[in-house]
Amino acid sequence: MRQYIKNATIVNEGRIFQGNILIENDRIAEISETTATPRQADRTVDASGCFVFPGVIDTHVHFREPGLTRKADIESESRAAAWGGVTSYFDMPNTVPQTTTLEALEEKRQLAAQKSHVNYAFFFGATNDNAGLFSQLDNHVPGIKLFMGSSTGNMLVDREESLRQIFSTANLPLVAHCENTDIVNQNMKQAKLLYGNDPSVTLHPFIRSEQACYESSLQAVQLAKTYGARLHVAHVSTARELELFGLSDNITAEAVVAHLLFTNRDYDTLGTRIKCNPSIKSVTDRDALRQALANGLITTVGTDHAPHQLSDKIGGAAKAASGMPMIQFSLPSMLQLADEGVITLERLAELMMHDPARLFNIHERGFIRTGYKADLVMVAPNSPWTVSPDIIQSRCGWSPLEGHTFHWKVVQTYCNGHLIFDNGRFDENSRGEQLSFR
């Protein structure tokens, strides 16, 4: 199968240029920067007026399978990914059963091979007593997820001895959720004394506070420095935490889209729809995170895509579930920030495509290069559309962005050279591949 994308504006490796891409089967066969010349192809796409990026790599999702499929599953959420230009994802281990054994890891891989529309990989979850398994993980595991915060079931690693063992033996990147459990619990206790058993969601950023995030991130950074571990702090949510990054190539940080879009002012209108852990915080924090996208203190942008049924979101800071579905709208959201001058298109490609591939050593993806897998997304500027329930692909059926109008639109998504999404038409029979890491 030969496909020819001509007259595109290509965004790749720090450059924006007019060019053409020839795809042969699942790989990029040729990239040319001249005016489009005829190529013998089974399909030719004129991309005039459109931008072509490498496919988005979302390194932080919760697709809920196995065990939590009333909320979502691999099929529905990978479909939402493709609609949003995401061609690869890393799924987190807090499912049922949790991905903390080799057997549970293999079960998820088998499910994804049958059901995932785009490329996939699964984090292995650390516990207080499973560090001995790290040496048995193969080159299809991107990293080890470490929960240093509460509300994660028995995956919370809270023993100093266990943390030291994990940081000293991890042979893969450690991706850490950092919130100090003791601080969060004390804040919740105080809020309940003052406001009842389920305080308003507007108190969520004071319960899951800046201090809780900073103290835990500081502990993780100190452990990484002590043992020389490769640490990536997930979903940084405060300006203060940013002080910890930029001093070592082995210690990096992720921002997620929700913390870049929303602030505590939005609780008044969106309520628990934007309740997540770590919490949405102040305008100052959001603006500092946005600045960190440009200055390099933030290395990757993910979604922490975490669908819940709306019935799970009823309540306040104590009772409502934390998490929101974001994967279908992450690329349009980041393109909106580019329009607002927060980042350049070149920097967007670094944060969502290139740096995830570099940080986790993904084999032959994340760039538009000859010989690489043909994972591509085509987007059209000046193409307004509004988020409405009928276009939401996630099984949960809602989004905190409902009613929002975007001005960039995903036109096509290619995964392994296959045109999986084309102007609202979706190939239900498409299947992604298991990712490999060098």
mmCIF file of C-alpha atoms in Angstrom, residues 153-313:
data_model
loop_
_atom_site.group_PDB
_atom_site.id
_atom_site.type_symbol
_atom_site.label_atom_id
_atom_site.label_comp_id
_atom_site.label_asym_id
_atom_site.label_seq_id
_atom_site.Cartn_x
_atom_site.Cartn_y
_atom_site.Cartn_z
ATOM 1 C CA GLY A 153 -5.753 1.657 46.794
ATOM 2 C CA ASN A 154 -2.981 -0.588 48.080
ATOM 3 C CA MET A 155 -0.590 0.695 45.415
ATOM 4 C CA LEU A 156 0.456 3.501 47.741
ATOM 5 C CA VAL A 157 4.160 3.047 48.512
ATOM 6 C CA ASP A 158 4.614 4.641 51.903
ATOM 7 C CA ARG A 159 7.474 2.764 53.527
ATOM 8 C CA GLU A 160 10.859 4.486 53.490
ATOM 9 C CA GLU A 161 12.645 1.153 53.095
ATOM 10 C CA SER A 162 10.465 0.237 50.089
ATOM 11 C CA LEU A 163 11.024 3.601 48.429
ATOM 12 C CA ARG A 164 14.770 3.260 48.772
ATOM 13 C CA GLN A 165 14.665 -0.226 47.303
ATOM 14 C CA ILE A 166 12.561 0.966 44.359
ATOM 15 C CA PHE A 167 14.797 3.939 43.580
ATOM 16 C CA SER A 168 17.973 1.887 43.942
ATOM 17 C CA THR A 169 16.865 -1.083 41.797
ATOM 18 C CA ALA A 170 14.644 0.445 39.096
ATOM 19 C CA ASN A 171 16.158 -0.307 35.689
ATOM 20 C CA LEU A 172 13.508 1.708 33.838
ATOM 21 C CA PRO A 173 12.207 5.273 34.204
ATOM 22 C CA LEU A 174 10.240 5.831 37.406
ATOM 23 C CA VAL A 175 7.056 7.836 36.836
ATOM 24 C CA ALA A 176 5.840 9.163 40.170
ATOM 25 C CA HIS A 177 2.494 10.470 41.374
ATOM 26 C CA CYS A 178 3.587 12.824 44.150
ATOM 27 C CA GLU A 179 1.218 13.933 46.916
ATOM 28 C CA ASN A 180 2.082 13.597 50.586
ATOM 29 C CA THR A 181 -0.549 11.345 52.116
ATOM 30 C CA ASP A 182 -0.217 12.595 55.672
ATOM 31 C CA ILE A 183 -0.693 16.219 54.613
ATOM 32 C CA VAL A 184 -3.706 15.367 52.447
ATOM 33 C CA ASN A 185 -5.319 13.346 55.226
ATOM 34 C CA GLN A 186 -4.775 16.081 57.804
ATOM 35 C CA ASN A 187 -6.208 18.710 55.453
ATOM 36 C CA MET A 188 -9.258 16.544 54.758
ATOM 37 C CA LYS A 189 -9.800 15.955 58.483
ATOM 38 C CA GLN A 190 -9.717 19.699 59.123
ATOM 39 C CA ALA A 191 -12.067 20.454 56.221
ATOM 40 C CA LYS A 192 -14.590 17.895 57.465
ATOM 41 C CA LEU A 193 -14.506 19.374 60.958
ATOM 42 C CA LEU A 194 -15.305 22.798 59.510
ATOM 43 C CA TYR A 195 -17.617 21.957 56.604
ATOM 44 C CA GLY A 196 -19.072 18.478 57.141
ATOM 45 C CA ASN A 197 -18.346 15.015 55.798
ATOM 46 C CA ASP A 198 -18.221 16.039 52.127
ATOM 47 C CA PRO A 199 -16.718 19.532 51.804
ATOM 48 C CA SER A 200 -17.354 21.547 48.650
ATOM 49 C CA VAL A 201 -15.172 20.696 45.645
ATOM 50 C CA THR A 202 -13.962 24.297 45.791
ATOM 51 C CA LEU A 203 -11.876 23.156 48.787
ATOM 52 C CA HIS A 204 -10.188 20.396 46.796
ATOM 53 C CA PRO A 205 -7.040 22.479 46.029
ATOM 54 C CA PHE A 206 -6.679 23.292 49.721
ATOM 55 C CA ILE A 207 -7.047 19.643 50.751
ATOM 56 C CA ARG A 208 -4.743 18.313 48.048
ATOM 57 C CA SER A 209 -2.582 21.332 48.545
ATOM 58 C CA GLU A 210 0.552 22.884 47.141
ATOM 59 C CA GLN A 211 2.441 21.719 50.220
ATOM 60 C CA ALA A 212 1.283 18.121 49.764
ATOM 61 C CA CYS A 213 2.535 18.121 46.172
ATOM 62 C CA TYR A 214 5.810 19.899 46.863
ATOM 63 C CA GLU A 215 6.865 17.800 49.850
ATOM 64 C CA SER A 216 6.259 14.553 47.970
ATOM 65 C CA SER A 217 7.954 15.742 44.764
ATOM 66 C CA LEU A 218 10.912 16.948 46.807
ATOM 67 C CA GLN A 219 11.220 13.525 48.435
ATOM 68 C CA ALA A 220 11.131 11.813 45.026
ATOM 69 C CA VAL A 221 13.765 14.154 43.588
ATOM 70 C CA GLN A 222 16.052 13.643 46.574
ATOM 71 C CA LEU A 223 15.757 9.859 46.297
ATOM 72 C CA ALA A 224 16.457 10.012 42.553
ATOM 73 C CA LYS A 225 19.578 12.085 43.173
ATOM 74 C CA THR A 226 20.768 9.737 45.917
ATOM 75 C CA TYR A 227 20.415 6.583 43.827
ATOM 76 C CA GLY A 228 20.912 7.964 40.307
ATOM 77 C CA ALA A 229 17.439 6.856 39.236
ATOM 78 C CA ARG A 230 15.690 8.130 36.124
ATOM 79 C CA LEU A 231 12.677 10.038 37.520
ATOM 80 C CA HIS A 232 9.762 11.625 35.681
ATOM 81 C CA VAL A 233 7.316 13.403 38.003
ATOM 82 C CA ALA A 234 3.782 13.063 36.669
ATOM 83 C CA HIS A 235 1.144 15.803 36.424
ATOM 84 C CA VAL A 236 3.036 18.624 38.146
ATOM 85 C CA SER A 237 0.382 21.086 39.310
ATOM 86 C CA THR A 238 2.141 23.881 41.217
ATOM 87 C CA ALA A 239 4.554 26.697 40.493
ATOM 88 C CA ARG A 240 6.615 25.734 43.534
ATOM 89 C CA GLU A 241 7.349 22.226 42.253
ATOM 90 C CA LEU A 242 8.919 23.681 39.124
ATOM 91 C CA GLU A 243 11.873 24.793 41.274
ATOM 92 C CA LEU A 244 12.888 21.120 41.444
ATOM 93 C CA PHE A 245 13.440 20.642 37.715
ATOM 94 C CA GLY A 246 15.888 21.737 35.057
ATOM 95 C CA LEU A 247 19.004 20.908 37.079
ATOM 96 C CA SER A 248 19.419 17.272 35.977
ATOM 97 C CA ASP A 249 18.677 15.444 32.742
ATOM 98 C CA ASN A 250 17.734 12.410 34.835
ATOM 99 C CA ILE A 251 14.917 14.260 36.625
ATOM 100 C CA THR A 252 12.091 15.583 34.455
ATOM 101 C CA ALA A 253 8.477 16.670 34.752
ATOM 102 C CA GLU A 254 5.149 16.195 33.025
ATOM 103 C CA ALA A 255 2.226 18.587 32.801
ATOM 104 C CA VAL A 256 -1.249 17.380 31.906
ATOM 105 C CA VAL A 257 -3.754 19.268 29.808
ATOM 106 C CA ALA A 258 -6.281 19.885 32.602
ATOM 107 C CA HIS A 259 -3.755 21.793 34.718
ATOM 108 C CA LEU A 260 -2.855 23.908 31.670
ATOM 109 C CA LEU A 261 -6.467 24.837 30.893
ATOM 110 C CA PHE A 262 -8.363 25.165 34.154
ATOM 111 C CA THR A 263 -7.933 27.051 37.449
ATOM 112 C CA ASN A 264 -9.676 26.985 40.833
ATOM 113 C CA ARG A 265 -12.062 29.649 39.506
ATOM 114 C CA ASP A 266 -13.538 27.013 37.192
ATOM 115 C CA TYR A 267 -14.874 24.925 40.084
ATOM 116 C CA ASP A 268 -17.727 27.445 40.325
ATOM 117 C CA THR A 269 -19.014 26.516 36.866
ATOM 118 C CA LEU A 270 -17.643 23.031 36.196
ATOM 119 C CA GLY A 271 -17.724 21.634 39.726
ATOM 120 C CA THR A 272 -16.554 18.054 40.106
ATOM 121 C CA ARG A 273 -16.161 17.613 36.355
ATOM 122 C CA ILE A 274 -12.679 19.073 36.829
ATOM 123 C CA LYS A 275 -11.951 17.299 40.119
ATOM 124 C CA CYS A 276 -8.702 15.396 39.669
ATOM 125 C CA ASN A 277 -5.637 14.375 41.662
ATOM 126 C CA PRO A 278 -3.471 16.402 41.960
ATOM 127 C CA SER A 279 -6.063 19.146 42.121
ATOM 128 C CA ILE A 280 -6.617 22.029 39.738
ATOM 129 C CA LYS A 281 -5.029 24.966 41.531
ATOM 130 C CA SER A 282 -4.608 28.744 41.166
ATOM 131 C CA VAL A 283 -4.243 31.009 38.147
ATOM 132 C CA THR A 284 -0.664 31.617 39.283
ATOM 133 C CA ASP A 285 0.057 27.900 39.195
ATOM 134 C CA ARG A 286 -1.543 27.430 35.787
ATOM 135 C CA ASP A 287 0.370 30.360 34.307
ATOM 136 C CA ALA A 288 3.654 29.080 35.760
ATOM 137 C CA LEU A 289 3.021 25.680 34.178
ATOM 138 C CA ARG A 290 2.305 27.330 30.850
ATOM 139 C CA GLN A 291 5.552 29.268 31.060
ATOM 140 C CA ALA A 292 7.368 26.036 31.910
ATOM 141 C CA LEU A 293 6.166 24.525 28.645
ATOM 142 C CA ALA A 294 8.179 27.103 26.764
ATOM 143 C CA ASN A 295 11.269 27.350 28.979
ATOM 144 C CA GLY A 296 11.882 23.601 29.163
ATOM 145 C CA LEU A 297 11.132 22.913 32.823
ATOM 146 C CA ILE A 298 8.256 20.737 31.598
ATOM 147 C CA THR A 299 9.428 17.920 29.326
ATOM 148 C CA THR A 300 6.213 16.177 28.276
ATOM 149 C CA VAL A 301 2.479 16.873 28.105
ATOM 150 C CA GLY A 302 0.008 14.048 28.703
ATOM 151 C CA THR A 303 -3.652 13.886 29.619
ATOM 152 C CA ASP A 304 -4.035 11.713 32.712
ATOM 153 C CA HIS A 305 -7.142 10.635 30.789
ATOM 154 C CA ALA A 306 -9.326 9.091 33.517
ATOM 155 C CA PRO A 307 -12.976 8.571 32.548
ATOM 156 C CA HIS A 308 -15.719 8.135 35.127
ATOM 157 C CA GLN A 309 -19.464 7.886 34.726
ATOM 158 C CA LEU A 310 -21.131 11.146 35.685
ATOM 159 C CA SER A 311 -22.815 9.317 38.570
ATOM 160 C CA ASP A 312 -19.318 8.788 40.011
ATOM 161 C CA LYS A 313 -18.748 12.556 39.960
#
